[in-house]
mmCIF file of C-alpha atoms in Angstrom:
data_model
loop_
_atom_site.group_PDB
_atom_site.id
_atom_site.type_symbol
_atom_site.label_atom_id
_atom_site.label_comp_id
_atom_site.label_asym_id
_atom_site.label_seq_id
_atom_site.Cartn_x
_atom_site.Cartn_y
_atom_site.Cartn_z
ATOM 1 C CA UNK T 169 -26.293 3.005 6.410
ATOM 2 C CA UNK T 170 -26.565 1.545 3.076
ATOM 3 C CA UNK T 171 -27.040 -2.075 4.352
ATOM 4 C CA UNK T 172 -29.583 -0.712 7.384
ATOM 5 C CA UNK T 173 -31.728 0.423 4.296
ATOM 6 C CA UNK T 174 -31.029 -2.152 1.857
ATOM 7 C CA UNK T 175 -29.273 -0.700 -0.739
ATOM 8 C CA UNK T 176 -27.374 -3.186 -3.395
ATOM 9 C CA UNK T 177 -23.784 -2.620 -2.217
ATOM 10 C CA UNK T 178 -20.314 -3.751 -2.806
ATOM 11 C CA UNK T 179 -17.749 -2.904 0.134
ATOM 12 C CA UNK T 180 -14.492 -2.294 -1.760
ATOM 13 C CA UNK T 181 -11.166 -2.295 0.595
ATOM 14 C CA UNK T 182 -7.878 -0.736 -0.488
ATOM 15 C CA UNK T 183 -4.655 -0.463 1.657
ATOM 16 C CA UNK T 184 -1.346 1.695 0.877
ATOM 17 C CA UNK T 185 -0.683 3.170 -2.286
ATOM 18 C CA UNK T 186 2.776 2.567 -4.053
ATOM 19 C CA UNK T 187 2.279 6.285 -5.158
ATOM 20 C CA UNK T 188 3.226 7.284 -1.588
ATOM 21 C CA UNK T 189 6.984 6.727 -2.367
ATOM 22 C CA UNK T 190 6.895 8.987 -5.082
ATOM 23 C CA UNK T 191 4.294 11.606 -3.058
ATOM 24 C CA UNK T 192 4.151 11.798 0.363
ATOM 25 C CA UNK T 193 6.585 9.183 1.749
ATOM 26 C CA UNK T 194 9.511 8.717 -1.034
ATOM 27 C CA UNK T 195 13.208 7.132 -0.165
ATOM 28 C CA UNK T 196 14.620 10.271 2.408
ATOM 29 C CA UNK T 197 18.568 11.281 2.178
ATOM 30 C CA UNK T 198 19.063 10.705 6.050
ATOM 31 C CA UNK T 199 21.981 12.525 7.463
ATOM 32 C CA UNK T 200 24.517 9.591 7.002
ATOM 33 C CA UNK T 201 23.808 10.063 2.914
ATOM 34 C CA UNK T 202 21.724 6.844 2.344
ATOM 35 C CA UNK T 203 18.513 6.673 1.365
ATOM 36 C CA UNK T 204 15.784 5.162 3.600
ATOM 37 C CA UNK T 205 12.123 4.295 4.053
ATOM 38 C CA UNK T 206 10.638 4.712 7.512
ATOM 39 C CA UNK T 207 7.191 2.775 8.159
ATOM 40 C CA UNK T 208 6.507 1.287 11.752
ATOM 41 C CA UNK T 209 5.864 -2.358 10.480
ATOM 42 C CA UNK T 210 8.603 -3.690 11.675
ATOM 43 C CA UNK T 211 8.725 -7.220 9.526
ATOM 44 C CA UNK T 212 5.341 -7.486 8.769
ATOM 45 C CA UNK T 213 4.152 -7.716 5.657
ATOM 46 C CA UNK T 214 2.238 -4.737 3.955
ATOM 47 C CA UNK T 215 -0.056 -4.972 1.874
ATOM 48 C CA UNK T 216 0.140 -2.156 -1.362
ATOM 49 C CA UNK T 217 -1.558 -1.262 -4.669
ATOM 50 C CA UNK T 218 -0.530 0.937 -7.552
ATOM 51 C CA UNK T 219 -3.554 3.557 -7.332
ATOM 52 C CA UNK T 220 -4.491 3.356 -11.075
ATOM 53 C CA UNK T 221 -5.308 -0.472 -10.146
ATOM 54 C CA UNK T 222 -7.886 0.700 -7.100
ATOM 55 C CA UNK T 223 -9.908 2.054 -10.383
ATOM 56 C CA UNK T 224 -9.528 -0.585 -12.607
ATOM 57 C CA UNK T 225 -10.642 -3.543 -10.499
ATOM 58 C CA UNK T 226 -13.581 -1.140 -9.285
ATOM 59 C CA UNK T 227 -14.618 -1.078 -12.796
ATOM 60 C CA UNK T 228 -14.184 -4.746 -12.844
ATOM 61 C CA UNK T 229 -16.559 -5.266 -9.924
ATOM 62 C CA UNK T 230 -19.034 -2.605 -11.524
ATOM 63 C CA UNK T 231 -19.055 -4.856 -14.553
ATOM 64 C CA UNK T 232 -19.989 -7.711 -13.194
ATOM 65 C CA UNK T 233 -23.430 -6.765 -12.459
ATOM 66 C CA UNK T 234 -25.121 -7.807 -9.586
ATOM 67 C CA UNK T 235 -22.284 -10.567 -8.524
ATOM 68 C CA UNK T 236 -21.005 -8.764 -5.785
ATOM 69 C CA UNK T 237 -23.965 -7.439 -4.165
ATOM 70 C CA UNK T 238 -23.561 -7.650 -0.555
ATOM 71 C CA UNK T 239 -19.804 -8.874 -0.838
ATOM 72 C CA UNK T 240 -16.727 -6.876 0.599
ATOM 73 C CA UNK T 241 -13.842 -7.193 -1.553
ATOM 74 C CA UNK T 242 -10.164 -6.192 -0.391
ATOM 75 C CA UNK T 243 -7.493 -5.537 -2.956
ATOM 76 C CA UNK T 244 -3.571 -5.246 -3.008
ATOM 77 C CA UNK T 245 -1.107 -5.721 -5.813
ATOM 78 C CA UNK T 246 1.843 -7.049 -3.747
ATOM 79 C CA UNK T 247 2.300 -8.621 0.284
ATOM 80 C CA UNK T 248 6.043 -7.060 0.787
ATOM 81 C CA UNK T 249 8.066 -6.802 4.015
ATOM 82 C CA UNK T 250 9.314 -3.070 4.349
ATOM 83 C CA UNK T 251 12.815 -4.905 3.596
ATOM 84 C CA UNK T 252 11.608 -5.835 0.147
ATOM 85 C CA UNK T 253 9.763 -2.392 -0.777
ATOM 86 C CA UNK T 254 13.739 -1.201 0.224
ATOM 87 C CA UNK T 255 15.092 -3.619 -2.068
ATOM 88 C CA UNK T 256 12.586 -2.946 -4.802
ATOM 89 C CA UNK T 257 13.847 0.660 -4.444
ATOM 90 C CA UNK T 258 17.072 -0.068 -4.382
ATOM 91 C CA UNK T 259 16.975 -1.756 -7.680
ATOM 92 C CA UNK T 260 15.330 0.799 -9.697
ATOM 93 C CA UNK T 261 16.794 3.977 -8.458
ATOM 94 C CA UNK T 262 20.282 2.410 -8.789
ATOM 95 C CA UNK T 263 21.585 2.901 -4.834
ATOM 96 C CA UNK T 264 20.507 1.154 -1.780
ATOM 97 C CA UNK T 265 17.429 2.325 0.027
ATOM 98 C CA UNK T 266 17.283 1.070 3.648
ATOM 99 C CA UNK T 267 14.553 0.332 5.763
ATOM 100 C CA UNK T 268 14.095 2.046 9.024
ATOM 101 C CA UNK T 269 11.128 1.050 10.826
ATOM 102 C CA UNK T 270 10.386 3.292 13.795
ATOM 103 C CA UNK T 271 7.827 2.539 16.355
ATOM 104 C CA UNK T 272 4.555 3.626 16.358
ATOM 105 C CA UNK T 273 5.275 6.092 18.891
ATOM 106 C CA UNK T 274 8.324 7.422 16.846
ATOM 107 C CA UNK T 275 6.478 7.671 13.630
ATOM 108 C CA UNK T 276 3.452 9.723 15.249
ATOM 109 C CA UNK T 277 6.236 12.431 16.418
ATOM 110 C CA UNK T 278 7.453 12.884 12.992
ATOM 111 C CA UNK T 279 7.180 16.145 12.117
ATOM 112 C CA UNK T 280 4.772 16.437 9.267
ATOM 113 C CA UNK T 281 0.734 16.747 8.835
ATOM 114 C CA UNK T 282 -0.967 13.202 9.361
ATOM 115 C CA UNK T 283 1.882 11.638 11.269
ATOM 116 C CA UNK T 284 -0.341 10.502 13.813
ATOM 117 C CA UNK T 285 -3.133 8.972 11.764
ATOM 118 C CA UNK T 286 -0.374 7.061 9.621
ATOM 119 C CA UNK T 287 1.001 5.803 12.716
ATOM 120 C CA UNK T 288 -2.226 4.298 13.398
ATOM 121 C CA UNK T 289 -3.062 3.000 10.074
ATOM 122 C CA UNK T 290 0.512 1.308 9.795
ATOM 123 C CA UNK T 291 -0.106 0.070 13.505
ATOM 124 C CA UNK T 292 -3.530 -1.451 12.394
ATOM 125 C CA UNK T 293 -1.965 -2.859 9.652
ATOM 126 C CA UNK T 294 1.340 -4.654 11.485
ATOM 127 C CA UNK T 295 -0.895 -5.837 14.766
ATOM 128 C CA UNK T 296 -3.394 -7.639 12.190
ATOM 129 C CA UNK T 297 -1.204 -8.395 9.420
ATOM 130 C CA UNK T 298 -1.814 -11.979 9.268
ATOM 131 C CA UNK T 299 -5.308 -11.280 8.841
ATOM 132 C CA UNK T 300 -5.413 -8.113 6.746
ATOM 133 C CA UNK T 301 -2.569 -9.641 3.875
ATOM 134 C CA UNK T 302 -5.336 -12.510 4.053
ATOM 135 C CA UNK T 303 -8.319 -11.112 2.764
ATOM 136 C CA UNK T 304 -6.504 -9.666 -0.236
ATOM 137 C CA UNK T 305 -6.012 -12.723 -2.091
ATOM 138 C CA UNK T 306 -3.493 -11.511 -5.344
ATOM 139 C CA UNK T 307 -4.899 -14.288 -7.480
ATOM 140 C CA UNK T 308 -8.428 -13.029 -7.247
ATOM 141 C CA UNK T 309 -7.440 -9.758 -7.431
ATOM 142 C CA UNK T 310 -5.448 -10.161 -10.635
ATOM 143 C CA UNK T 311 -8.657 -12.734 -11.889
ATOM 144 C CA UNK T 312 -10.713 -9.189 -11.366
ATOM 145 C CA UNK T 313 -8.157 -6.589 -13.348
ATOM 146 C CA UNK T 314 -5.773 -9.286 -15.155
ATOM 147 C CA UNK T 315 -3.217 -5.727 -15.660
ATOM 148 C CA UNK T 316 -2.492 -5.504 -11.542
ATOM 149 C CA UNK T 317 0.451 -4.461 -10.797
ATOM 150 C CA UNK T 318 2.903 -5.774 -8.608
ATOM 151 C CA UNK T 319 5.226 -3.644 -6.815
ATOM 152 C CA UNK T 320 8.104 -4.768 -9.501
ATOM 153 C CA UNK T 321 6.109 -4.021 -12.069
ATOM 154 C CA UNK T 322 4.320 -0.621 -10.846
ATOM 155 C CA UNK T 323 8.713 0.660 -10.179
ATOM 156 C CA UNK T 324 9.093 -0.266 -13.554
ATOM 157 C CA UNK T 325 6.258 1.822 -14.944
ATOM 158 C CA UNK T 326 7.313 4.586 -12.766
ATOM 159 C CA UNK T 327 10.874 4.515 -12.259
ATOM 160 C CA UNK T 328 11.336 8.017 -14.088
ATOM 161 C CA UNK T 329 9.177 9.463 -11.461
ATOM 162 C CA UNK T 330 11.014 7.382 -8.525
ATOM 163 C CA UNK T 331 13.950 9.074 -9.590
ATOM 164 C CA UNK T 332 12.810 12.828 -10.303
ATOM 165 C CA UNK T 333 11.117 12.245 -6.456
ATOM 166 C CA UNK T 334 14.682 12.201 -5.215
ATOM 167 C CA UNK T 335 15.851 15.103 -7.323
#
């Protein structure tokens, strides 16, 4: 609507939040005692951002004046395979996290509110990966908000919370 009428706009596009694995998705005891991660990606790569960036590099863009002005501009912090978000894990909370990636199918059966439309994010993110991990270009993002955070850096800042999320 805003282009049909010709108002100035910037598109801004996100993609998954770090913050899920401390709310909403964190590191799960499974029933074997380790700790795992469960996203249907399979080995893509997934694109992530610490939230508090999403508002900083929105500033950024707002600062900038008129640059941007019919642009879209996609963000992410980090390109990581659900292996290496494991490892990441692993590292700060002191045990191995594995990575368990069920299939889309699976993951929309799991029993918990939203299953279904993660599913179909995750699904739209692995089937167009190539693409999607593209158009977020770290370099530009970090020329935007110099502080981004990548996914080592964002478990640092928050390992305390990491590790209270599994308490």
């Amino acid at each position: 609507m805003f282009t049909k009428y010709g108002v100035p706009t910037t598109f801004l596009r996100t993609t998954f939040y770090f913050d899920a694995f401390i709310n909403g998705m964190p590191p799960a005891r499974g029933e074997d005692g380790r700790l795992t991660i469960s996203m249907p990606m399979a080995d893509r790569l997934l694109s992530g951002i610490a939230s508090e960036d999403i508002g900083r590099t929105a500033f950024a863009i707002l600062k900038r004046g008129t640059e941007f002005i019919g642009e879209t501009v996609s963000i992410a912090g980090d390109h990581l395979t659900g292996k290496e978000y494991a490892a990441g894990l692993s590292d700060v909370l002191g045990e191995e996290v594995v990575y368990q990636p069920p299939t889309w199918e699976d993951y929309r059966a799991f029993p918990f509110p939203l299953a279904i439309e993660f599913s179909n994010m995750f699904q739209f993110y692995a089937e167009d990966a190539d693409r999607f991990t593209g158009d977020r270009d770290l370099a530009k993002v970090r020329a935007l908000n110099p502080s981004l955070q990548s996914f080592a850096t964002w478990l640092e800042a928050h390992k305390d919370e990491l590790k209270s999320a599994q308490n």
